[in-house]
Amino acid sequence: IGAAEHSFQILYPQFDVRVPRDIDAVAVEIQRLEQRLANLDLTDPAL
């Protein structure tokens, strides 16, 4: 499996997200990530 595989592009970020060292900023980023992952269907054969 190469790095260009579609599942790798979905599961692993293409860039890092930088947030301030502040608990509220970290919480917002965690919520954003949770929302994105909630829509991910790992049983989808297209992955």
Short mmCIF file of N, CA and C in Angstrom, two decimals:
data_model
loop_
_atom_site.label_atom_id
_atom_site.label_comp_id
_atom_site.label_asym_id
_atom_site.label_seq_id
_atom_site.Cartn_x
_atom_site.Cartn_y
_atom_site.Cartn_z
N ILE A 1 0.86 -1.17 0.00
CA ILE A 1 0.00 0.00 0.00
C ILE A 1 0.90 1.23 0.00
N GLY A 2 0.68 2.08 -0.94
CA GLY A 2 1.49 3.28 -1.05
C GLY A 2 0.87 4.47 -0.34
N ALA A 3 1.64 5.51 -0.21
CA ALA A 3 1.19 6.72 0.47
C ALA A 3 0.08 7.43 -0.30
N ALA A 4 -0.08 7.09 -1.57
CA ALA A 4 -1.12 7.74 -2.37
C ALA A 4 -2.47 7.05 -2.23
N GLU A 5 -2.53 5.97 -1.45
CA GLU A 5 -3.80 5.28 -1.26
C GLU A 5 -4.84 6.22 -0.67
N HIS A 6 -6.06 6.11 -1.14
CA HIS A 6 -7.14 6.99 -0.72
C HIS A 6 -7.36 6.93 0.79
N SER A 7 -7.29 5.75 1.39
CA SER A 7 -7.53 5.62 2.83
C SER A 7 -6.48 6.37 3.63
N PHE A 8 -5.24 6.39 3.18
CA PHE A 8 -4.20 7.14 3.88
C PHE A 8 -4.49 8.63 3.83
N GLN A 9 -4.99 9.10 2.70
CA GLN A 9 -5.29 10.52 2.56
C GLN A 9 -6.42 10.94 3.48
N ILE A 10 -7.32 10.01 3.81
CA ILE A 10 -8.42 10.33 4.71
C ILE A 10 -8.00 10.21 6.17
N LEU A 11 -7.30 9.13 6.50
CA LEU A 11 -6.99 8.84 7.90
C LEU A 11 -5.84 9.65 8.46
N TYR A 12 -4.92 10.06 7.61
CA TYR A 12 -3.75 10.79 8.09
C TYR A 12 -3.77 12.20 7.50
N PRO A 13 -3.53 13.20 8.33
CA PRO A 13 -3.58 14.57 7.83
C PRO A 13 -2.46 14.86 6.84
N GLN A 14 -2.75 15.73 5.91
CA GLN A 14 -1.74 16.14 4.95
C GLN A 14 -0.91 17.30 5.49
N PHE A 15 -1.36 17.88 6.57
CA PHE A 15 -0.64 18.98 7.20
C PHE A 15 -0.97 18.99 8.68
N ASP A 16 -0.12 19.60 9.46
CA ASP A 16 -0.35 19.72 10.89
C ASP A 16 -1.17 20.97 11.18
N VAL A 17 -1.98 20.88 12.20
CA VAL A 17 -2.76 22.02 12.64
C VAL A 17 -2.06 22.60 13.87
N ARG A 18 -1.80 23.87 13.82
CA ARG A 18 -1.17 24.52 14.97
C ARG A 18 -2.24 25.29 15.74
N VAL A 19 -2.28 25.04 17.02
CA VAL A 19 -3.22 25.75 17.89
C VAL A 19 -2.43 26.34 19.05
N PRO A 20 -2.93 27.42 19.61
CA PRO A 20 -2.26 28.01 20.77
C PRO A 20 -2.23 27.02 21.93
N ARG A 21 -1.29 27.20 22.82
CA ARG A 21 -1.21 26.36 24.01
C ARG A 21 -2.24 26.84 25.03
N ASP A 22 -3.48 26.66 24.65
CA ASP A 22 -4.60 27.13 25.44
C ASP A 22 -5.65 26.03 25.43
N ILE A 23 -6.18 25.69 26.58
CA ILE A 23 -7.11 24.57 26.68
C ILE A 23 -8.35 24.78 25.82
N ASP A 24 -8.82 26.00 25.70
CA ASP A 24 -10.01 26.26 24.88
C ASP A 24 -9.72 26.04 23.40
N ALA A 25 -8.55 26.47 22.94
CA ALA A 25 -8.18 26.28 21.54
C ALA A 25 -8.02 24.79 21.22
N VAL A 26 -7.44 24.06 22.15
CA VAL A 26 -7.27 22.61 21.96
C VAL A 26 -8.64 21.93 21.92
N ALA A 27 -9.54 22.33 22.80
CA ALA A 27 -10.88 21.74 22.84
C ALA A 27 -11.63 21.99 21.53
N VAL A 28 -11.50 23.17 20.97
CA VAL A 28 -12.15 23.49 19.70
C VAL A 28 -11.60 22.59 18.60
N GLU A 29 -10.30 22.40 18.57
CA GLU A 29 -9.69 21.55 17.53
C GLU A 29 -10.12 20.09 17.71
N ILE A 30 -10.22 19.62 18.93
CA ILE A 30 -10.69 18.25 19.18
C ILE A 30 -12.12 18.09 18.71
N GLN A 31 -12.97 19.07 18.98
CA GLN A 31 -14.36 19.00 18.52
C GLN A 31 -14.44 18.99 17.00
N ARG A 32 -13.61 19.79 16.34
CA ARG A 32 -13.59 19.81 14.88
C ARG A 32 -13.19 18.44 14.33
N LEU A 33 -12.19 17.85 14.94
CA LEU A 33 -11.73 16.53 14.50
C LEU A 33 -12.79 15.46 14.76
N GLU A 34 -13.44 15.52 15.92
CA GLU A 34 -14.50 14.56 16.22
C GLU A 34 -15.63 14.65 15.20
N GLN A 35 -16.00 15.85 14.79
CA GLN A 35 -17.05 16.02 13.80
C GLN A 35 -16.63 15.43 12.46
N ARG A 36 -15.40 15.63 12.10
CA ARG A 36 -14.91 15.09 10.83
C ARG A 36 -14.87 13.56 10.86
N LEU A 37 -14.41 13.00 11.96
CA LEU A 37 -14.32 11.54 12.07
C LEU A 37 -15.68 10.89 12.22
N ALA A 38 -16.65 11.61 12.75
CA ALA A 38 -18.00 11.05 12.93
C ALA A 38 -18.63 10.73 11.57
N ASN A 39 -18.22 11.41 10.54
CA ASN A 39 -18.77 11.19 9.20
C ASN A 39 -17.98 10.17 8.39
N LEU A 40 -16.93 9.62 8.98
CA LEU A 40 -16.08 8.66 8.28
C LEU A 40 -16.63 7.25 8.46
N ASP A 41 -16.89 6.59 7.36
CA ASP A 41 -17.41 5.22 7.38
C ASP A 41 -16.27 4.28 7.00
N LEU A 42 -15.69 3.63 8.01
CA LEU A 42 -14.55 2.75 7.75
C LEU A 42 -14.95 1.47 7.04
N THR A 43 -16.24 1.20 6.94
CA THR A 43 -16.69 0.01 6.21
C THR A 43 -16.92 0.31 4.73
N ASP A 44 -16.74 1.54 4.33
CA ASP A 44 -16.92 1.93 2.93
C ASP A 44 -15.83 1.27 2.08
N PRO A 45 -16.21 0.42 1.13
CA PRO A 45 -15.21 -0.25 0.31
C PRO A 45 -14.40 0.71 -0.58
N ALA A 46 -14.89 1.92 -0.75
CA ALA A 46 -14.15 2.90 -1.55
C ALA A 46 -12.89 3.38 -0.84
N LEU A 47 -12.82 3.13 0.47
CA LEU A 47 -11.61 3.52 1.18
C LEU A 47 -10.54 2.55 0.80
#
